[in-house]
mmCIF file of C-alpha atoms in Angstrom:
data_model
loop_
_atom_site.group_PDB
_atom_site.id
_atom_site.type_symbol
_atom_site.label_atom_id
_atom_site.label_comp_id
_atom_site.label_asym_id
_atom_site.label_seq_id
_atom_site.Cartn_x
_atom_site.Cartn_y
_atom_site.Cartn_z
ATOM 1 C CA MET A 1 79.247 49.573 -18.467
ATOM 2 C CA SER A 2 78.184 47.609 -15.605
ATOM 3 C CA ASN A 3 77.946 48.057 -11.857
ATOM 4 C CA GLU A 4 80.241 45.133 -11.402
ATOM 5 C CA LYS A 5 82.749 46.206 -14.186
ATOM 6 C CA ARG A 6 82.958 49.741 -12.316
ATOM 7 C CA ILE A 7 83.560 48.460 -8.766
ATOM 8 C CA LEU A 8 86.664 46.082 -9.981
ATOM 9 C CA THR A 9 87.416 49.101 -12.173
ATOM 10 C CA ARG A 10 87.329 51.197 -9.273
ATOM 11 C CA ARG A 11 89.274 48.324 -7.220
ATOM 12 C CA SER A 12 91.990 47.935 -9.627
ATOM 13 C CA MET A 13 92.777 51.620 -9.520
ATOM 14 C CA LEU A 14 93.261 51.421 -5.826
ATOM 15 C CA ALA A 15 95.487 48.195 -6.044
ATOM 16 C CA THR A 16 98.137 50.318 -8.029
ATOM 17 C CA GLY A 17 97.780 53.021 -5.316
ATOM 18 C CA TRP A 18 97.111 56.717 -5.850
ATOM 19 C CA ALA A 19 100.668 57.758 -5.927
ATOM 20 C CA ALA A 20 100.420 58.063 -9.563
ATOM 21 C CA LEU A 21 97.084 60.368 -10.155
ATOM 22 C CA ALA A 22 98.704 62.368 -6.774
ATOM 23 C CA GLY A 23 101.668 62.764 -9.060
ATOM 24 C CA SER A 24 99.566 65.551 -11.247
ATOM 25 C CA ALA A 25 98.595 67.168 -8.353
ATOM 26 C CA LEU A 26 98.081 71.086 -9.139
ATOM 27 C CA ALA A 27 100.572 73.396 -8.316
ATOM 28 C CA ALA A 28 100.268 76.262 -6.417
ATOM 29 C CA THR A 29 100.930 79.785 -7.136
ATOM 30 C CA GLN A 30 101.967 83.183 -5.346
ATOM 31 C CA ALA A 31 98.349 84.365 -6.803
ATOM 32 C CA SER A 32 95.460 85.046 -4.642
ATOM 33 C CA SER A 33 91.822 85.526 -5.123
ATOM 34 C CA PRO A 34 90.880 88.861 -5.651
ATOM 35 C CA ALA A 35 88.948 90.910 -2.838
ATOM 36 C CA GLY A 36 85.220 91.004 -3.203
ATOM 37 C CA GLU A 37 84.780 87.855 -5.432
ATOM 38 C CA LEU A 38 83.110 85.378 -2.640
ATOM 39 C CA PRO A 39 79.791 85.215 -2.307
ATOM 40 C CA THR A 40 78.214 86.744 0.916
ATOM 41 C CA GLN A 41 75.521 83.792 1.775
ATOM 42 C CA ARG A 42 76.787 81.040 4.250
ATOM 43 C CA THR A 43 78.941 77.793 2.506
ATOM 44 C CA GLN A 44 78.877 74.305 3.943
ATOM 45 C CA THR A 45 81.240 71.819 3.011
ATOM 46 C CA LEU A 46 81.859 68.292 3.763
ATOM 47 C CA VAL A 47 85.365 67.032 3.411
ATOM 48 C CA CYS A 48 84.918 62.897 3.371
ATOM 49 C CA ILE A 49 88.452 61.542 3.810
ATOM 50 C CA TYR A 50 87.812 58.166 2.820
ATOM 51 C CA LEU A 51 90.456 55.492 3.864
ATOM 52 C CA PHE A 52 90.504 52.815 1.360
ATOM 53 C CA GLY A 53 91.499 49.104 2.376
ATOM 54 C CA GLY A 54 89.498 48.748 5.645
ATOM 55 C CA SER A 55 91.545 51.198 8.932
ATOM 56 C CA ASP A 56 92.300 49.440 11.596
ATOM 57 C CA GLY A 57 90.305 51.575 14.417
ATOM 58 C CA ASN A 58 91.607 49.503 16.963
ATOM 59 C CA THR A 59 95.171 51.123 16.189
ATOM 60 C CA LEU A 60 93.863 54.286 16.275
ATOM 61 C CA ILE A 61 92.811 54.972 19.446
ATOM 62 C CA ALA A 62 93.100 52.464 22.671
ATOM 63 C CA PRO A 63 91.937 52.446 26.508
ATOM 64 C CA LEU A 64 94.078 53.416 28.454
ATOM 65 C CA GLU A 65 92.321 52.301 31.772
ATOM 66 C CA PRO A 66 94.351 49.909 33.391
ATOM 67 C CA SER A 67 91.748 46.873 33.503
ATOM 68 C CA GLN A 68 90.519 47.368 29.909
ATOM 69 C CA TYR A 69 94.259 48.726 28.595
ATOM 70 C CA ASP A 70 95.435 45.301 29.645
ATOM 71 C CA LYS A 71 92.760 43.337 28.135
ATOM 72 C CA TRP A 72 93.364 45.607 24.855
ATOM 73 C CA ALA A 73 97.104 44.861 24.549
ATOM 74 C CA LYS A 74 96.516 41.103 25.271
ATOM 75 C CA GLU A 75 94.375 40.544 22.458
ATOM 76 C CA ARG A 76 96.293 42.766 20.219
ATOM 77 C CA GLY A 77 99.191 41.002 20.649
ATOM 78 C CA GLU A 78 102.343 42.052 18.280
ATOM 79 C CA LEU A 79 99.534 44.837 16.986
ATOM 80 C CA GLY A 80 99.508 46.515 20.114
ATOM 81 C CA THR A 81 101.225 49.496 21.440
ATOM 82 C CA ARG A 82 102.975 50.608 24.572
ATOM 83 C CA ALA A 83 100.348 52.406 27.293
ATOM 84 C CA ASP A 84 103.566 54.606 27.542
ATOM 85 C CA ALA A 85 103.824 55.910 23.402
ATOM 86 C CA LEU A 86 100.375 56.097 23.067
ATOM 87 C CA LEU A 87 98.997 59.849 23.057
ATOM 88 C CA PRO A 88 96.688 60.271 26.185
ATOM 89 C CA ILE A 89 93.114 62.500 25.504
ATOM 90 C CA ARG A 90 90.600 62.764 28.380
ATOM 91 C CA SER A 91 86.568 62.311 27.311
ATOM 92 C CA ARG A 92 85.428 65.355 28.394
ATOM 93 C CA SER A 93 81.713 63.757 29.006
ATOM 94 C CA ASN A 94 82.969 60.732 31.536
ATOM 95 C CA GLY A 95 86.453 61.892 32.040
ATOM 96 C CA VAL A 96 87.688 58.155 30.409
ATOM 97 C CA THR A 97 91.516 58.186 29.286
ATOM 98 C CA TYR A 98 92.214 56.665 25.849
ATOM 99 C CA GLY A 99 95.280 56.707 23.955
ATOM 100 C CA LEU A 100 95.556 57.896 20.542
ATOM 101 C CA HIS A 101 98.623 55.765 17.867
ATOM 102 C CA PRO A 102 101.562 58.172 18.584
ATOM 103 C CA ALA A 103 101.781 59.026 14.684
ATOM 104 C CA LEU A 104 98.445 61.153 15.510
ATOM 105 C CA LEU A 105 99.950 64.025 17.666
ATOM 106 C CA GLU A 106 98.449 66.858 15.313
ATOM 107 C CA LEU A 107 94.656 65.095 16.015
ATOM 108 C CA GLN A 108 95.518 64.932 19.552
ATOM 109 C CA ARG A 109 96.073 68.596 19.859
ATOM 110 C CA HIS A 110 93.146 69.175 17.797
ATOM 111 C CA PHE A 111 91.361 67.349 20.622
ATOM 112 C CA ASP A 112 92.309 68.854 23.374
ATOM 113 C CA GLU A 113 91.590 72.304 21.588
ATOM 114 C CA GLY A 114 88.025 71.004 21.268
ATOM 115 C CA VAL A 115 88.001 70.887 17.399
ATOM 116 C CA ALA A 116 88.095 67.052 16.937
ATOM 117 C CA ALA A 117 86.322 63.835 18.185
ATOM 118 C CA VAL A 118 86.306 60.292 17.694
ATOM 119 C CA VAL A 119 83.281 58.415 16.654
ATOM 120 C CA ALA A 120 83.163 55.196 18.349
ATOM 121 C CA ASN A 121 82.453 51.824 16.754
ATOM 122 C CA VAL A 122 80.703 52.367 13.709
ATOM 123 C CA GLY A 123 79.728 50.385 11.281
ATOM 124 C CA PRO A 124 76.824 48.499 8.948
ATOM 125 C CA SER A 125 73.921 46.650 10.374
ATOM 126 C CA VAL A 126 75.162 43.653 7.901
ATOM 127 C CA ARG A 127 78.675 42.973 8.319
ATOM 128 C CA PRO A 128 80.780 44.054 5.240
ATOM 129 C CA ASP A 129 81.903 40.750 2.678
ATOM 130 C CA PRO A 130 85.635 41.989 2.028
ATOM 131 C CA ALA A 131 85.178 40.117 -1.441
ATOM 132 C CA SER A 132 82.124 41.564 -2.421
ATOM 133 C CA ASN A 133 80.707 45.009 -3.374
ATOM 134 C CA SER A 134 79.065 45.573 -0.084
ATOM 135 C CA ARG A 135 82.304 46.475 1.244
ATOM 136 C CA TYR A 136 81.406 49.638 0.011
ATOM 137 C CA GLY A 137 77.737 50.178 1.336
ATOM 138 C CA SER A 138 78.556 54.282 2.709
ATOM 139 C CA ILE A 139 80.050 55.023 -1.209
ATOM 140 C CA SER A 140 79.109 55.233 -4.571
ATOM 141 C CA PHE A 141 80.981 54.708 -7.615
ATOM 142 C CA LEU A 142 80.735 57.696 -10.246
ATOM 143 C CA SER A 143 82.034 57.987 -13.613
ATOM 144 C CA ASP A 144 85.660 57.249 -14.588
ATOM 145 C CA GLY A 145 86.807 55.359 -11.267
ATOM 146 C CA TYR A 146 85.423 58.109 -8.526
ATOM 147 C CA SER A 147 83.357 57.964 -5.584
ATOM 148 C CA THR A 148 81.499 59.878 -3.001
ATOM 149 C CA VAL A 149 79.332 59.865 -0.201
ATOM 150 C CA ASP A 150 76.138 57.391 -0.867
ATOM 151 C CA TRP A 151 73.732 59.693 0.679
ATOM 152 C CA ALA A 152 75.043 62.871 -1.092
ATOM 153 C CA ALA A 153 74.919 61.229 -4.270
ATOM 154 C CA ARG A 154 71.315 60.009 -3.708
ATOM 155 C CA LYS A 155 70.754 64.062 -2.744
ATOM 156 C CA ALA A 156 72.636 64.931 -6.456
ATOM 157 C CA GLY A 157 70.825 62.361 -8.383
ATOM 158 C CA ALA A 158 74.747 61.377 -9.240
ATOM 159 C CA ARG A 159 74.502 57.358 -9.591
ATOM 160 C CA LEU A 160 77.274 55.910 -11.679
ATOM 161 C CA ASP A 161 76.677 56.948 -14.941
ATOM 162 C CA ASN A 162 74.754 60.388 -14.066
ATOM 163 C CA ASP A 163 78.066 61.878 -12.968
ATOM 164 C CA VAL A 164 77.327 65.842 -11.722
ATOM 165 C CA ALA A 165 80.477 65.856 -9.442
ATOM 166 C CA PHE A 166 83.535 68.178 -10.118
ATOM 167 C CA THR A 167 86.147 65.777 -10.480
ATOM 168 C CA PHE A 168 90.212 66.491 -10.315
ATOM 169 C CA ALA A 169 93.276 64.549 -11.721
ATOM 170 C CA THR A 170 94.138 63.986 -8.301
ATOM 171 C CA GLY A 171 91.103 61.386 -7.488
ATOM 172 C CA VAL A 172 89.030 64.247 -5.763
ATOM 173 C CA ASP A 173 85.644 64.860 -6.497
ATOM 174 C CA MET A 174 83.279 68.157 -5.326
ATOM 175 C CA LEU A 175 79.536 66.986 -5.507
ATOM 176 C CA PRO A 176 77.289 69.860 -5.243
ATOM 177 C CA ILE A 177 74.250 69.560 -2.697
ATOM 178 C CA GLY A 178 71.265 71.744 -4.196
ATOM 179 C CA ASP A 179 71.255 74.063 -7.248
ATOM 180 C CA THR A 180 74.248 75.560 -8.784
ATOM 181 C CA ARG A 181 75.079 77.540 -11.508
ATOM 182 C CA PHE A 182 78.111 76.355 -12.241
ATOM 183 C CA GLU A 183 78.923 76.632 -15.969
ATOM 184 C CA GLY A 184 81.137 74.767 -18.310
ATOM 185 C CA PRO A 185 82.568 71.571 -18.114
ATOM 186 C CA ARG A 186 82.431 69.322 -14.478
ATOM 187 C CA ARG A 187 85.979 67.328 -15.028
ATOM 188 C CA GLN A 188 89.055 69.568 -15.591
ATOM 189 C CA ASN A 189 87.411 72.667 -15.703
ATOM 190 C CA PRO A 190 89.970 75.417 -16.912
ATOM 191 C CA LEU A 191 88.646 78.273 -14.477
ATOM 192 C CA LEU A 192 88.124 76.155 -11.326
ATOM 193 C CA LEU A 193 91.822 74.878 -12.264
ATOM 194 C CA GLU A 194 93.276 78.032 -12.241
ATOM 195 C CA LYS A 195 91.229 79.462 -9.330
ATOM 196 C CA ILE A 196 92.842 76.180 -7.320
ATOM 197 C CA ALA A 197 96.088 76.760 -8.573
ATOM 198 C CA GLY A 198 96.012 80.442 -8.020
ATOM 199 C CA ALA A 199 95.163 79.863 -4.185
ATOM 200 C CA SER A 200 97.302 81.531 -1.829
ATOM 201 C CA PHE A 201 97.953 80.233 1.947
ATOM 202 C CA LYS A 202 100.383 80.863 4.593
ATOM 203 C CA THR A 203 99.652 77.181 6.087
ATOM 204 C CA VAL A 204 101.974 74.981 4.796
ATOM 205 C CA PHE A 205 100.687 71.534 3.424
ATOM 206 C CA PRO A 206 102.591 68.141 3.507
ATOM 207 C CA ASP A 207 103.978 67.075 0.370
ATOM 208 C CA SER A 208 102.335 63.986 0.991
ATOM 209 C CA ILE A 209 99.211 62.510 -1.130
ATOM 210 C CA ILE A 210 96.684 63.247 0.948
ATOM 211 C CA GLY A 211 98.211 66.303 1.553
ATOM 212 C CA ARG A 212 98.192 67.600 -1.784
ATOM 213 C CA GLN A 213 94.805 66.960 -2.322
ATOM 214 C CA LEU A 214 93.945 68.499 0.632
ATOM 215 C CA ARG A 215 95.520 71.308 -0.300
ATOM 216 C CA ASN A 216 93.737 71.463 -3.519
ATOM 217 C CA VAL A 217 90.323 71.161 -1.728
ATOM 218 C CA ALA A 218 91.430 74.095 0.554
ATOM 219 C CA GLY A 219 91.757 75.664 -3.026
ATOM 220 C CA LEU A 220 88.188 74.838 -4.213
ATOM 221 C CA ILE A 221 86.927 76.249 -1.155
ATOM 222 C CA GLN A 222 88.819 79.527 -1.874
ATOM 223 C CA ALA A 223 87.561 79.307 -5.224
ATOM 224 C CA ARG A 224 83.751 78.946 -4.433
ATOM 225 C CA SER A 225 82.672 82.158 -6.510
ATOM 226 C CA VAL A 226 83.467 79.800 -9.307
ATOM 227 C CA THR A 227 81.074 76.676 -8.509
ATOM 228 C CA LYS A 228 78.557 79.186 -6.453
ATOM 229 C CA SER A 229 77.513 75.938 -4.897
ATOM 230 C CA PRO A 230 76.270 77.018 -1.078
ATOM 231 C CA ARG A 231 76.739 73.315 -0.025
ATOM 232 C CA GLN A 232 79.425 71.037 -1.500
ATOM 233 C CA VAL A 233 80.268 67.487 -0.145
ATOM 234 C CA VAL A 234 83.875 66.602 -1.467
ATOM 235 C CA PHE A 235 85.278 63.276 -1.281
ATOM 236 C CA CYS A 236 89.086 62.302 -0.825
ATOM 237 C CA PRO A 237 90.346 58.785 -1.240
ATOM 238 C CA PHE A 238 93.627 57.554 0.832
ATOM 239 C CA GLY A 239 94.607 54.152 -0.222
ATOM 240 C CA GLY A 240 96.671 52.055 1.455
ATOM 241 C CA PHE A 241 94.536 50.949 4.735
ATOM 242 C CA GLY A 242 94.620 46.935 3.738
ATOM 243 C CA THR A 243 96.561 46.266 6.227
ATOM 244 C CA SER A 244 96.613 42.216 6.120
ATOM 245 C CA THR A 245 100.253 42.047 6.216
ATOM 246 C CA ALA A 246 103.023 43.880 7.750
ATOM 247 C CA GLN A 247 100.622 46.192 9.762
ATOM 248 C CA MET A 248 102.581 48.218 12.227
ATOM 249 C CA LYS A 249 105.524 48.847 9.565
ATOM 250 C CA MET A 250 102.517 49.976 7.142
ATOM 251 C CA GLN A 251 100.042 51.892 9.495
ATOM 252 C CA LEU A 252 102.931 54.406 11.009
ATOM 253 C CA PRO A 253 103.588 56.942 7.810
ATOM 254 C CA LEU A 254 99.967 55.887 6.630
ATOM 255 C CA TYR A 255 98.579 57.734 10.216
ATOM 256 C CA ARG A 256 101.054 60.331 10.375
ATOM 257 C CA GLN A 257 100.290 61.906 6.776
ATOM 258 C CA LEU A 258 96.653 61.485 7.908
ATOM 259 C CA SER A 259 97.135 63.344 11.170
ATOM 260 C CA GLN A 260 99.854 65.993 9.423
ATOM 261 C CA ALA A 261 96.956 66.676 6.254
ATOM 262 C CA MET A 262 93.986 66.821 8.327
ATOM 263 C CA SER A 263 95.451 69.334 10.556
ATOM 264 C CA ALA A 264 96.827 71.690 7.722
ATOM 265 C CA PHE A 265 93.714 71.537 6.102
ATOM 266 C CA TYR A 266 91.682 72.886 9.687
ATOM 267 C CA ARG A 267 94.095 75.755 9.733
ATOM 268 C CA ALA A 268 93.680 76.630 6.337
ATOM 269 C CA THR A 269 90.016 76.649 7.015
ATOM 270 C CA VAL A 270 90.930 78.912 9.996
ATOM 271 C CA GLU A 271 93.129 81.315 7.752
ATOM 272 C CA MET A 272 90.567 81.884 5.622
ATOM 273 C CA GLY A 273 87.878 82.528 8.272
ATOM 274 C CA LEU A 274 85.556 79.488 7.146
ATOM 275 C CA ALA A 275 86.630 76.778 10.202
ATOM 276 C CA GLY A 276 83.087 76.600 11.137
ATOM 277 C CA GLN A 277 81.688 75.925 7.784
ATOM 278 C CA VAL A 278 84.100 73.272 6.861
ATOM 279 C CA THR A 279 83.872 69.857 8.899
ATOM 280 C CA THR A 280 86.377 66.863 7.869
ATOM 281 C CA PHE A 281 85.435 63.566 8.859
ATOM 282 C CA THR A 282 87.122 59.853 7.917
ATOM 283 C CA ASP A 283 85.440 56.529 6.546
ATOM 284 C CA SER A 284 86.316 53.535 5.401
ATOM 285 C CA GLU A 285 84.879 50.017 4.221
ATOM 286 C CA PHE A 286 85.024 48.065 7.424
ATOM 287 C CA GLY A 287 87.402 48.062 10.554
ATOM 288 C CA ARG A 288 89.708 44.989 11.423
ATOM 289 C CA THR A 289 89.936 42.393 13.811
ATOM 290 C CA LEU A 290 91.406 43.278 17.251
ATOM 291 C CA ARG A 291 93.302 40.226 16.981
ATOM 292 C CA PRO A 292 96.250 39.786 14.950
ATOM 293 C CA ASN A 293 96.891 36.794 12.116
ATOM 294 C CA SER A 294 99.294 34.959 11.278
ATOM 295 C CA ASN A 295 100.561 37.489 8.429
ATOM 296 C CA HIS A 296 101.458 40.094 11.391
ATOM 297 C CA GLY A 297 98.307 41.992 10.257
ATOM 298 C CA ALA A 298 94.290 41.623 10.994
ATOM 299 C CA ASN A 299 92.067 40.404 9.173
ATOM 300 C CA PRO A 300 89.092 42.587 7.670
ATOM 301 C CA GLY A 301 86.445 43.080 10.770
ATOM 302 C CA TRP A 302 83.496 44.963 11.087
ATOM 303 C CA GLY A 303 82.922 48.308 13.400
ATOM 304 C CA ASN A 304 85.521 50.763 13.304
ATOM 305 C CA HIS A 305 86.515 54.369 14.963
ATOM 306 C CA GLN A 306 86.546 57.569 13.061
ATOM 307 C CA PHE A 307 87.860 61.094 13.519
ATOM 308 C CA VAL A 308 85.895 64.028 12.594
ATOM 309 C CA LEU A 309 87.815 67.474 12.840
ATOM 310 C CA GLY A 310 86.378 71.281 12.238
ATOM 311 C CA GLY A 311 85.472 74.221 14.216
ATOM 312 C CA ALA A 312 81.620 73.284 13.848
ATOM 313 C CA VAL A 313 83.047 70.195 16.041
ATOM 314 C CA LYS A 314 81.675 69.612 19.394
ATOM 315 C CA GLY A 315 85.254 68.139 19.942
ATOM 316 C CA GLY A 316 87.032 66.732 22.807
ATOM 317 C CA ASP A 317 84.617 64.042 23.223
ATOM 318 C CA ILE A 318 84.596 60.104 22.414
ATOM 319 C CA TYR A 319 80.914 59.973 21.098
ATOM 320 C CA GLY A 320 79.163 56.467 20.668
ATOM 321 C CA GLN A 321 80.168 53.451 22.693
ATOM 322 C CA PHE A 322 83.294 52.603 22.807
ATOM 323 C CA PRO A 323 83.789 48.770 23.044
ATOM 324 C CA ASP A 324 84.209 47.084 26.472
ATOM 325 C CA MET A 325 87.437 44.781 26.135
ATOM 326 C CA ILE A 326 86.157 42.548 28.990
ATOM 327 C CA ALA A 327 82.464 42.337 27.774
ATOM 328 C CA GLY A 328 82.751 43.315 23.941
ATOM 329 C CA PRO A 329 80.676 43.520 21.913
ATOM 330 C CA PHE A 330 82.611 41.113 19.754
ATOM 331 C CA ALA A 331 81.910 38.961 17.146
ATOM 332 C CA SER A 332 83.470 35.290 17.531
ATOM 333 C CA ASP A 333 86.722 36.327 15.073
ATOM 334 C CA GLY A 334 87.568 39.239 17.473
ATOM 335 C CA ALA A 335 85.792 42.073 15.205
ATOM 336 C CA LEU A 336 83.901 44.823 16.725
ATOM 337 C CA ARG A 337 80.193 44.585 16.457
ATOM 338 C CA PRO A 338 79.302 48.412 15.563
ATOM 339 C CA THR A 339 77.226 50.146 18.325
ATOM 340 C CA THR A 340 76.483 53.069 16.148
ATOM 341 C CA SER A 341 75.217 52.861 12.713
ATOM 342 C CA THR A 342 77.168 54.032 9.732
ATOM 343 C CA SER A 343 73.746 55.415 8.628
ATOM 344 C CA GLN A 344 73.403 57.542 12.113
ATOM 345 C CA TYR A 345 77.024 58.746 11.589
ATOM 346 C CA GLN A 346 76.402 59.949 8.186
ATOM 347 C CA ALA A 347 72.870 61.340 9.086
ATOM 348 C CA THR A 348 74.695 63.690 11.635
ATOM 349 C CA MET A 349 76.974 65.277 8.618
ATOM 350 C CA ALA A 350 73.860 65.188 6.253
ATOM 351 C CA SER A 351 72.026 66.821 8.807
ATOM 352 C CA TRP A 352 74.545 69.388 9.740
ATOM 353 C CA LEU A 353 74.680 70.342 5.827
ATOM 354 C CA GLY A 354 71.009 71.250 5.853
ATOM 355 C CA ILE A 355 69.446 67.938 4.998
ATOM 356 C CA SER A 356 65.812 67.959 6.537
ATOM 357 C CA PRO A 357 64.906 64.937 8.762
ATOM 358 C CA ALA A 358 61.987 64.390 6.449
ATOM 359 C CA GLU A 359 64.527 63.481 3.767
ATOM 360 C CA LEU A 360 67.199 61.273 5.844
ATOM 361 C CA PRO A 361 64.767 58.136 5.662
ATOM 362 C CA ALA A 362 65.238 58.435 1.580
ATOM 363 C CA LEU A 363 68.995 59.098 1.799
ATOM 364 C CA LEU A 364 70.088 56.512 4.341
ATOM 365 C CA PRO A 365 67.802 53.510 4.213
ATOM 366 C CA ASP A 366 69.177 52.237 6.924
ATOM 367 C CA LEU A 367 68.983 54.599 9.758
ATOM 368 C CA ASN A 368 65.212 52.921 10.784
ATOM 369 C CA GLY A 369 64.136 55.979 12.701
ATOM 370 C CA ALA A 370 67.763 56.254 14.790
ATOM 371 C CA ALA A 371 68.643 59.634 16.216
ATOM 372 C CA THR A 372 71.199 61.504 14.577
ATOM 373 C CA LEU A 373 74.812 62.056 17.232
ATOM 374 C CA SER A 374 75.330 65.092 18.571
ATOM 375 C CA PHE A 375 79.045 65.801 17.751
ATOM 376 C CA LEU A 376 78.157 68.746 15.344
ATOM 377 C CA GLY A 377 77.184 71.794 16.093
ATOM 378 C CA ALA A 378 75.631 74.928 14.067
#
């Protein structure tokens, strides 16, 4: 099948939503993994929550300094949020105050705890075209409509037809990075599915699409004695962020689900004693324009704001350069011109996972010698 047909297949799947796939999510049981079964070597897991459709980071976080907020609110118009309704966070590095969307209560708490951070104004060097495949620059499409982080696919040799990812009915897949002794089918492997279903947590996960996905990811991590993969990249597709119409109505439940699910997943990693070995991050095709359109939404833009969460995150801070609402940088239609490249953002995650600096240029061709960011520790 051609690349174009695979992309079209993927887009058609997204158009119908992930709810049908999520309906076959694995049921949790009361059984727990046998003691002493987990490998002793340190494992590291990256979890990408991909906000399909192009999330509007301008609503995710806003400036709260008076002059900056006033300009933001004027530009946002009907897409703005009252200052007193935003959830305040203060950047540790410079003391500047920002406001999170009111539905991101759990992420606000984790930011204040120092385990969550915002990476501001991230985007590719060339503006994505919503009508072409360029919008998916940071991901690769795998067999059967699955997708994964592009640099991880390059590292694992899993590009399109050469599918080496473990795939699950919820749309989630896991890509081992480096050697793995896993035996058996990579799709719907009975032993792995049994281990995931049998994983037990005190943490209660929300009953939402992304909540069920992350519950299964937590089970997958607990079942790492089956995969025997010390490093892995997990991809969770979360659709519905194409908010070109009726954005305010659409975003509230999406952000609430995202915040609650990310928080539950983080708490599950704490419960497992693995919080420092699991990092969760968001990504999307593009941001959206600062100004609203005539359909009560925002048009596809360019730069975007992303969240990272985990015990290794140097949290409580804003990384990159948050845009100046008065001076920009903006494109003519109100889209953010990125000040942190997507490759820098991804290279930071790859470096944390153990990818050497010498490998990064081949895995991230657009890095162009740029330094990684500092939001992740050992």
